Structures are given as C-alpha cells and as structure tokens.
C-alpha cells in the first residue's frame, strides 16, 4: 500500500485521515522529521530560586538596564552575536519551487541544524507568509535586533537580489543569500583546485554557466572577481549578451561584465571550445555539446537530483567532473561554505560579508584539499573537520583586513 499525502487541514491531531497509518510507517524521512529536527536548549541551569532570580527577575533587570544605557553590551550578555535568522518566503525551495512557507519549514530546520553541526552557529528558521519585496524587507528589519546575521534562503529570483541589497543597506549585520553566494564560494574553490590539478591558472579559463538565476549570477560575479579569463551565462533564450533587448535589469548588469568574447546563440554554441561548464539550471546538455569543449575541460553539473550532464557522459570528455549530489565525487555543497562564513563574520562582529571575505572563504576551502588533490577530489567533504575552522579563520581575517570587523 502506498503512502498518501492527506489534507493538512484534517481535524485529527496527526493531520491524517482517521484510521490511516502514519506516514512514518512508509518512509524513514517522515519518522526522522516527526516533531521537527531542532529544539531550544538552555545554557544555564534553573535548579532553585537563586538560579531563577538570576536568570529571570529580578537579576535580569540589571542586564536589561545596562544594555539600555550601552546598546553594544547586547553582544556580550545575550545570544545575539552567535545566532542567525534563516529567512525564507518559500518561493524557491530546493528543487520543489514555490511551495509556500509552511512546506519550507523542514528545509529551514535542516539549514539551522547544519549551521550548528558544521559551524557551531545557532540558527532560527523563519518562514514568512509574504512574498512582496517591501513586506519581506520591512519584516526582517524589524526582526533584526534579535540576530547577529541573516541567511536568506530559497527566495526566488530576481526578488532575492533586491531583498539582499536593501537589507544590507538598512542593517549593520551580515546579510547572506546562500543560494547565491554559498554556491559561488564552493564553485570557485573547486575550480581553483581543478585548475591547479591541470597546471593552469583561472585567468586562462573560459567558462560557460547554464542558468542566470540567483546562483548563476553570483557565480559569474565571483569568477570575474577571482580573475577568470572569460565567462558567459546562458538562460532559456541563449547566451546573455549586450545586444539582447529582452534582458532584465539584473541580466543587463551581468552582460556588462561577462562574455568578453561577444558570444551569441545557444548554450551549446557557447560550449564549443570552452574550458569549463557550470550548470545551475536543470535541463539536459547534449553530449555533442560536451564533446565540443576544449581538451581537459571541467564539467560542474550541479542540478539536483538530475545533473545537466550525467557523470558517465561527462567523464568521456572532461578531466574533472563535479555535481551537486552526494553519491558522486566532488560534491558542490553549500554546507562547505555558509557555516564557516557566518562563524567567521560573527566572531569579529562584522557589519557585512564582503566579496573579499567570500573569496577568502573559497581559498581556504580549496586549501583544505592540499597535496591530496586528484581528479575525484578537488573539493573536501562536508564531514572533513578541517573545513569549518579554516573557513572561519579566513573570513574573520578578511573582515579585519577590509575594515568591517568590530572586534
């Protein structure tokens, strides 16, 4: 008997039809998620009235009064400097799309426990019941006093670009859209190591990105910042170039600093002779197009669950192959980046996360591989215990160097 998703407005306490077997019976994922994946835990004991009087009234009043007089003390006497808000509107959840705020919560809880597991950072999932840019910005601004940083998650493009920009303009804490920047950091790290393995510099490479959404745009910006030889993006209508009249403001900006070769036509056309393919769009790239790439090319096909180029096909033509999946080598996984990036930013009470801090994170991540570099190992595992400390230290140092650290 197959499991059936039942009406969430069912009158039963379980949310399932009376008499139906729990979904837990059919799928271990439901069993793991029952009751949620996280909880709040006290860091101080409440054993007797003395503990109570210190943790709450009357003792707490002294701390509140001190913070009222010196607002910066909030960082020392509350959890603010060690907690991140994980904010979504549920419009671009993993590969599920616009499923709404309630359905996004399992993913946001997952993100929060990854923050804790891999970076030692506390995080609170916040799913907003609004999609208007102004409403999201105003809501997050009003929530900000409780948090040391904001991780924007699974918000659809192009709204995500404006939301991040406006929040960073109004708040003096790090604002980080992980779908953009986390993906870009890990991609750059893997590309640096792939280039090192082949005896080339990034400046000698021409890359083609499939997808001009949040991740594609951020990757392009970071590759340009890192000195890529050339990079072109392609959307559903083909290569993004300055001669196209149908571009959004974001794509028009991207066209201004990418595609120096002036390529036009389809993604497949652009791949001819290219050194790097980066896929963040889904869909399928024809094998003939992959075969047309330069000798010793790199294929980073990161769509989940189905890569744009299956690794079996990519390995026929590419020197290095990476995907977004954990069951193939070289997984481009954001969890390699965002916990350490936030840990480093919070450690020095950074006012923002700069491009320099992101590039420092990518370089630190790449360095973890060290002398073990191989075609099937250009990026470390998320479970490598060296990753988070290396990224944290690099980001903190970059924040100080760029003048955005406050301690």
Coordinates of C-alpha atoms in Angstrom, one line a residue:
X1 CA 0.0 0.0 0.0
X2 CA 1.4 3.4 -1.0
X3 CA 1.6 6.3 1.4
X4 CA -0.9 9.0 0.8
X5 CA -0.4 12.7 1.5
X6 CA -3.6 13.7 3.2
X7 CA -5.4 17.0 3.6
X8 CA -3.3 19.1 6.0
X9 CA -6.5 20.7 7.4
X10 CA -7.7 17.3 8.7
X11 CA -9.5 17.6 12.0
X12 CA -7.3 14.8 13.6
X13 CA -4.4 15.7 15.7
X14 CA -2.0 13.9 13.4
X15 CA -3.1 15.7 10.3
X16 CA -4.1 12.4 8.7
X17 CA -7.4 10.7 8.0
X18 CA -8.8 8.7 10.8
X19 CA -7.6 5.1 10.6
X20 CA -4.7 5.8 8.2
X21 CA -1.3 4.5 9.1
X22 CA 1.2 7.3 9.9
X23 CA 3.4 8.3 7.1
X24 CA 6.3 7.3 9.3
X25 CA 5.4 3.7 8.6
X26 CA 6.3 4.0 4.9
X27 CA 9.3 6.3 4.8
X28 CA 12.1 6.9 7.3
X29 CA 12.3 10.5 6.2
X30 CA 8.9 11.1 7.9
X31 CA 10.0 9.3 11.0
X32 CA 13.1 11.4 11.3
X33 CA 11.1 14.7 10.9
X34 CA 8.2 13.9 13.3
X35 CA 8.2 16.6 15.9
X36 CA 10.7 18.7 14.0
X37 CA 14.5 18.4 13.8
X38 CA 15.5 21.0 16.4
X39 CA 14.7 22.5 19.8
X40 CA 15.8 25.3 22.1
X41 CA 18.1 24.3 24.9
X42 CA 19.1 26.4 27.9
X43 CA 22.8 27.1 28.5
X44 CA 22.3 27.9 32.2
X45 CA 20.7 25.7 34.9
X46 CA 17.5 26.7 36.7
X47 CA 17.8 24.5 39.8
X48 CA 16.4 26.6 42.6
X49 CA 15.1 30.1 43.4
X50 CA 18.5 31.6 43.4
X51 CA 19.1 30.5 39.8
X52 CA 15.6 31.7 38.8
X53 CA 16.3 35.1 40.3
X54 CA 19.5 35.5 38.3
X55 CA 18.2 34.1 35.0
X56 CA 14.9 36.0 35.2
X57 CA 13.5 38.6 37.6
X58 CA 15.0 40.4 39.4
X59 CA 18.5 39.8 38.2
X60 CA 17.7 40.1 34.5
X61 CA 16.7 43.7 35.1
X62 CA 20.3 44.7 35.8
X63 CA 21.4 43.4 32.5
X64 CA 18.5 45.0 30.6
X65 CA 19.2 48.4 32.1
X66 CA 22.9 48.1 31.3
X67 CA 22.1 47.3 27.6
X68 CA 19.6 50.2 27.5
X69 CA 22.5 52.5 28.6
X70 CA 25.1 50.8 26.4
X71 CA 23.5 49.0 23.5
X72 CA 26.7 47.3 22.4
X73 CA 26.6 45.2 25.6
X74 CA 23.8 43.2 23.9
X75 CA 26.6 41.3 22.1
X76 CA 28.2 40.2 25.4
X77 CA 25.1 39.5 27.5
X78 CA 22.7 37.9 25.1
X79 CA 22.9 35.3 22.3
X80 CA 22.6 37.9 19.6
X81 CA 26.2 37.6 18.4
X82 CA 26.0 33.9 17.9
X83 CA 22.6 33.4 16.3
X84 CA 21.5 33.7 12.7
X85 CA 17.9 34.1 11.3
X86 CA 17.3 31.7 8.4
X87 CA 14.6 33.6 6.4
X88 CA 12.5 32.3 3.5
X89 CA 9.2 33.0 1.8
X90 CA 9.0 29.5 0.4
X91 CA 9.1 30.6 -3.2
X92 CA 12.2 28.6 -4.5
X93 CA 12.6 25.6 -2.1
X94 CA 15.3 23.2 -3.2
X95 CA 14.0 21.6 -6.4
X96 CA 10.4 21.9 -5.3
X97 CA 9.8 25.6 -6.3
X98 CA 7.1 27.8 -4.8
X99 CA 5.6 25.5 -2.1
X100 CA 4.9 28.2 0.5
X101 CA 6.2 29.0 3.9
X102 CA 4.8 26.0 5.9
X103 CA 6.1 23.5 3.4
X104 CA 9.5 25.2 3.5
X105 CA 10.0 24.7 7.2
X106 CA 11.6 21.2 7.1
X107 CA 14.3 22.6 4.8
X108 CA 14.8 25.7 7.0
X109 CA 15.1 23.5 10.1
X110 CA 17.6 21.4 8.2
X111 CA 19.6 24.5 7.3
X112 CA 19.5 25.5 11.0
X113 CA 20.9 22.2 12.2
X114 CA 23.6 22.4 9.5
X115 CA 24.7 25.8 10.9
X116 CA 25.1 24.2 14.4
X117 CA 26.6 20.9 13.3
X118 CA 29.2 22.3 10.9
X119 CA 29.8 25.8 12.2
X120 CA 28.8 25.9 15.9
X121 CA 26.4 28.6 15.0
X122 CA 22.8 28.8 16.4
X123 CA 20.2 29.5 13.8
X124 CA 16.4 30.0 13.9
X125 CA 14.2 29.1 10.9
X126 CA 11.7 31.9 10.0
X127 CA 9.2 31.3 7.2
X128 CA 7.4 34.4 6.2
X129 CA 3.8 34.5 4.9
X130 CA 4.5 37.2 2.4
X131 CA 6.3 37.5 -1.0
X132 CA 6.3 41.2 -1.6
X133 CA 9.8 42.7 -1.6
X134 CA 8.8 45.7 0.6
X135 CA 7.0 43.5 3.1
X136 CA 9.9 41.0 3.4
X137 CA 12.4 43.8 3.9
X138 CA 10.4 45.6 6.5
X139 CA 9.7 42.3 8.4
X140 CA 13.3 41.3 8.5
X141 CA 14.4 44.8 9.5
X142 CA 12.0 44.6 12.5
X143 CA 13.2 41.2 13.5
X144 CA 16.9 42.1 13.2
X145 CA 17.5 43.3 16.8
X146 CA 17.4 39.6 17.9
X147 CA 20.0 38.3 15.5
X148 CA 23.7 38.7 14.6
X149 CA 23.1 37.9 11.0
X150 CA 20.5 36.9 8.4
X151 CA 20.8 34.0 6.0
X152 CA 18.3 34.4 3.2
X153 CA 17.2 31.1 1.8
X154 CA 15.1 29.8 -1.1
X155 CA 13.7 33.1 -2.2
X156 CA 13.1 33.2 -6.0
X157 CA 15.0 35.4 -8.4
X158 CA 15.0 38.2 -9.3
X159 CA 13.4 39.4 -6.0
X160 CA 16.2 37.8 -4.0
X161 CA 18.8 40.2 -5.4
X162 CA 16.8 43.3 -4.4
X163 CA 15.9 41.9 -1.0
X164 CA 19.5 41.2 -0.1
X165 CA 20.7 44.6 -1.4
X166 CA 18.1 46.6 0.5
X167 CA 18.6 44.6 3.8
X168 CA 22.3 45.2 3.7
X169 CA 21.8 48.9 3.1
X170 CA 19.5 49.2 6.1
X171 CA 21.1 46.8 8.6
X172 CA 24.6 46.7 10.1
X173 CA 24.8 42.9 10.4
X174 CA 25.8 40.3 7.8
X175 CA 23.1 39.5 5.2
X176 CA 23.9 36.5 3.0
X177 CA 21.7 34.8 0.4
X178 CA 23.2 31.4 0.5
X179 CA 21.6 30.2 -2.8
X180 CA 23.8 32.9 -4.5
X181 CA 27.0 33.2 -2.5
X182 CA 27.4 29.8 -0.8
X183 CA 27.1 28.1 -4.2
X184 CA 29.6 30.6 -5.7
X185 CA 32.1 30.2 -2.9
X186 CA 32.2 26.4 -3.2
X187 CA 32.3 26.5 -7.0
X188 CA 35.2 28.9 -7.0
X189 CA 37.1 26.6 -4.5
X190 CA 36.5 23.6 -6.7
X191 CA 37.5 25.5 -9.9
X192 CA 40.7 26.7 -8.3
X193 CA 41.7 23.2 -7.4
X194 CA 40.7 21.8 -10.8
X195 CA 42.9 24.5 -12.5
X196 CA 45.8 23.7 -10.1
X197 CA 45.4 20.0 -11.0
X198 CA 45.7 20.8 -14.7
X199 CA 48.6 23.2 -14.3
X200 CA 46.6 26.2 -15.3
X201 CA 45.5 29.5 -13.7
X202 CA 41.9 30.6 -13.5
X203 CA 42.8 33.5 -15.8
X204 CA 43.5 31.0 -18.6
X205 CA 40.0 29.5 -18.5
X206 CA 36.8 30.3 -20.4
X207 CA 33.7 29.2 -18.5
X208 CA 30.0 28.9 -19.6
X209 CA 27.3 28.9 -17.0
X210 CA 23.9 27.4 -17.7
X211 CA 21.3 29.4 -15.7
X212 CA 21.1 33.1 -15.0
X213 CA 19.2 32.9 -11.7
X214 CA 20.5 33.6 -8.2
X215 CA 23.3 31.0 -8.3
X216 CA 24.4 31.6 -11.9
X217 CA 24.7 35.4 -11.5
X218 CA 26.6 35.1 -8.2
X219 CA 29.0 32.5 -9.6
X220 CA 29.6 34.8 -12.6
X221 CA 30.4 37.8 -10.4
X222 CA 32.7 35.8 -8.1
X223 CA 34.6 34.2 -11.1
X224 CA 35.1 37.7 -12.6
X225 CA 36.3 38.9 -9.2
X226 CA 38.7 36.0 -9.0
X227 CA 40.2 36.8 -12.4
X228 CA 38.5 34.2 -14.7
X229 CA 39.7 34.6 -18.3
X230 CA 36.1 34.9 -19.6
X231 CA 32.7 33.7 -18.5
X232 CA 29.3 33.7 -20.3
X233 CA 25.9 32.9 -18.9
X234 CA 23.0 31.4 -20.8
X235 CA 19.3 31.5 -19.9
X236 CA 16.4 29.8 -21.7
X237 CA 16.8 32.2 -24.6
X238 CA 20.5 31.6 -25.1
X239 CA 23.7 33.4 -24.3
X240 CA 23.3 36.7 -22.4
X241 CA 25.0 39.5 -24.3
X242 CA 24.7 43.2 -24.5
X243 CA 22.9 43.1 -27.9
X244 CA 19.9 41.3 -26.4
X245 CA 16.8 43.6 -25.9
X246 CA 14.9 41.2 -23.6
X247 CA 17.2 41.3 -20.6
X248 CA 16.1 42.1 -17.0
X249 CA 18.0 44.7 -15.1
X250 CA 20.0 42.0 -13.3
X251 CA 20.9 40.3 -16.6
X252 CA 21.7 43.6 -18.2
X253 CA 24.2 44.3 -15.4
X254 CA 25.7 40.8 -15.8
X255 CA 26.0 41.3 -19.6
X256 CA 28.1 44.4 -18.9
X257 CA 31.0 42.5 -17.2
X258 CA 30.8 39.0 -18.8
X259 CA 31.0 37.5 -22.2
X260 CA 34.1 39.5 -23.4
X261 CA 34.2 37.2 -26.4
X262 CA 30.8 38.5 -27.6
X263 CA 29.3 35.1 -27.9
X264 CA 25.7 34.8 -29.1
X265 CA 23.4 31.9 -29.8
X266 CA 22.6 28.9 -27.7
X267 CA 24.3 27.4 -24.7
X268 CA 25.5 24.6 -26.9
X269 CA 27.1 27.1 -29.3
X270 CA 28.9 28.8 -26.4
X271 CA 30.3 25.4 -25.1
X272 CA 32.4 24.9 -28.3
X273 CA 36.0 25.2 -27.2
X274 CA 35.0 26.2 -23.6
X275 CA 37.2 25.1 -20.7
X276 CA 34.5 25.0 -18.0
X277 CA 30.8 24.1 -17.9
X278 CA 28.9 25.1 -14.8
X279 CA 25.3 24.0 -14.6
X280 CA 22.9 25.6 -12.1
X281 CA 19.7 25.4 -14.2
X282 CA 18.4 21.9 -14.6
X283 CA 17.6 20.5 -18.1
X284 CA 20.0 18.4 -20.1
X285 CA 23.0 19.4 -22.2
X286 CA 23.5 17.3 -25.3
X287 CA 26.5 15.0 -25.3
X288 CA 27.7 16.5 -28.6
X289 CA 28.0 19.9 -26.9
X290 CA 30.1 18.5 -24.1
X291 CA 32.3 16.7 -26.7
X292 CA 32.9 20.1 -28.3
X293 CA 34.5 21.6 -25.2
X294 CA 38.3 22.1 -25.0
X295 CA 40.6 19.2 -24.2
X296 CA 41.0 18.8 -20.4
X297 CA 37.7 20.6 -19.7
X298 CA 35.9 20.7 -16.4
X299 CA 32.2 19.9 -16.1
X300 CA 30.4 21.0 -12.9
X301 CA 26.8 19.9 -13.5
X302 CA 25.2 20.8 -10.2
X303 CA 21.4 20.5 -10.8
X304 CA 19.7 18.1 -8.3
X305 CA 18.6 15.4 -8.5
X306 CA 19.5 15.2 -12.2
X307 CA 22.7 16.8 -13.3
X308 CA 22.6 18.7 -16.6
X309 CA 25.3 16.3 -17.8
X310 CA 25.4 12.8 -16.2
X311 CA 28.8 12.0 -14.8
X312 CA 29.1 8.9 -17.0
X313 CA 28.8 11.2 -20.1
X314 CA 30.9 14.0 -18.6
X315 CA 33.8 11.6 -17.8
X316 CA 34.1 10.7 -21.5
X317 CA 35.3 14.2 -22.3
X318 CA 36.2 16.1 -19.1
X319 CA 39.3 16.0 -16.9
X320 CA 37.3 16.9 -13.7
X321 CA 33.7 16.3 -13.1
X322 CA 31.6 17.7 -10.2
X323 CA 27.9 17.5 -9.3
X324 CA 25.6 18.7 -6.6
X325 CA 25.0 15.1 -5.4
X326 CA 26.5 13.3 -2.5
X327 CA 26.7 9.9 -4.3
X328 CA 29.3 11.1 -6.8
X329 CA 32.8 12.5 -6.1
X330 CA 33.4 16.3 -5.9
X331 CA 30.0 17.4 -4.5
X332 CA 29.5 21.1 -4.7
X333 CA 27.7 21.5 -1.4
X334 CA 26.8 24.9 0.2
X335 CA 27.3 23.4 3.6
X336 CA 31.0 23.6 3.0
X337 CA 30.7 27.4 3.0
X338 CA 27.9 29.1 4.9
X339 CA 28.6 27.7 8.4
X340 CA 32.2 28.9 8.4
X341 CA 31.4 32.1 6.7
X342 CA 28.9 33.1 9.3
X343 CA 31.0 31.8 12.2
X344 CA 33.9 34.0 11.0
X345 CA 31.7 37.0 10.5
X346 CA 30.0 36.6 13.9
X347 CA 33.4 36.0 15.6
X348 CA 34.5 39.5 14.7
X349 CA 31.0 41.1 14.7
X350 CA 31.3 42.0 11.1
X351 CA 28.9 44.6 9.7
X352 CA 28.6 42.8 6.4
X353 CA 30.0 40.0 4.3
X354 CA 32.2 41.4 1.6
X355 CA 33.4 40.0 -1.7
X356 CA 36.9 39.7 -0.2
X357 CA 35.5 37.6 2.7
X358 CA 33.8 35.3 0.2
X359 CA 36.9 34.9 -1.9
X360 CA 38.9 34.2 1.3
X361 CA 36.4 31.5 2.2
X362 CA 36.8 29.9 -1.3
X363 CA 40.6 30.0 -1.0
X364 CA 40.6 28.5 2.5
X365 CA 38.2 25.8 1.3
X366 CA 40.4 24.9 -1.6
X367 CA 43.5 24.8 0.6
X368 CA 42.0 22.0 2.8
X369 CA 42.5 19.6 -0.1
X370 CA 46.2 20.3 -0.1
X371 CA 48.5 17.6 -1.5
X372 CA 45.7 15.1 -1.8
X373 CA 44.4 16.9 -4.9
X374 CA 43.1 14.5 -7.5
X375 CA 40.5 14.4 -10.3
X376 CA 38.0 12.9 -8.0
X377 CA 39.0 15.1 -5.0
X378 CA 39.0 18.8 -5.9
X379 CA 36.7 19.8 -3.0
X380 CA 36.7 18.4 0.5
X381 CA 33.9 16.5 2.2
X382 CA 31.4 18.4 4.4
X383 CA 32.4 16.0 7.1
X384 CA 36.1 16.9 6.9
X385 CA 36.6 18.6 10.4
X386 CA 39.2 20.9 8.9
X387 CA 36.7 22.8 6.7
X388 CA 34.8 25.0 9.1
X389 CA 37.8 26.1 11.2
X390 CA 39.7 27.0 8.0
X391 CA 36.9 29.0 6.5
X392 CA 36.0 30.7 9.8
X393 CA 39.6 31.9 10.3
X394 CA 40.0 33.1 6.8
X395 CA 36.7 35.0 6.8
X396 CA 37.5 36.6 10.2
X397 CA 40.9 37.7 9.0
X398 CA 39.5 39.1 5.7
X399 CA 36.8 41.0 7.7
X400 CA 39.5 42.7 9.7
X401 CA 41.6 43.5 6.6
X402 CA 38.6 45.0 4.9
X403 CA 37.6 47.2 7.9
X404 CA 34.2 45.6 8.5
X405 CA 35.1 43.9 11.8
X406 CA 34.1 45.5 15.1
X407 CA 36.2 43.4 17.4

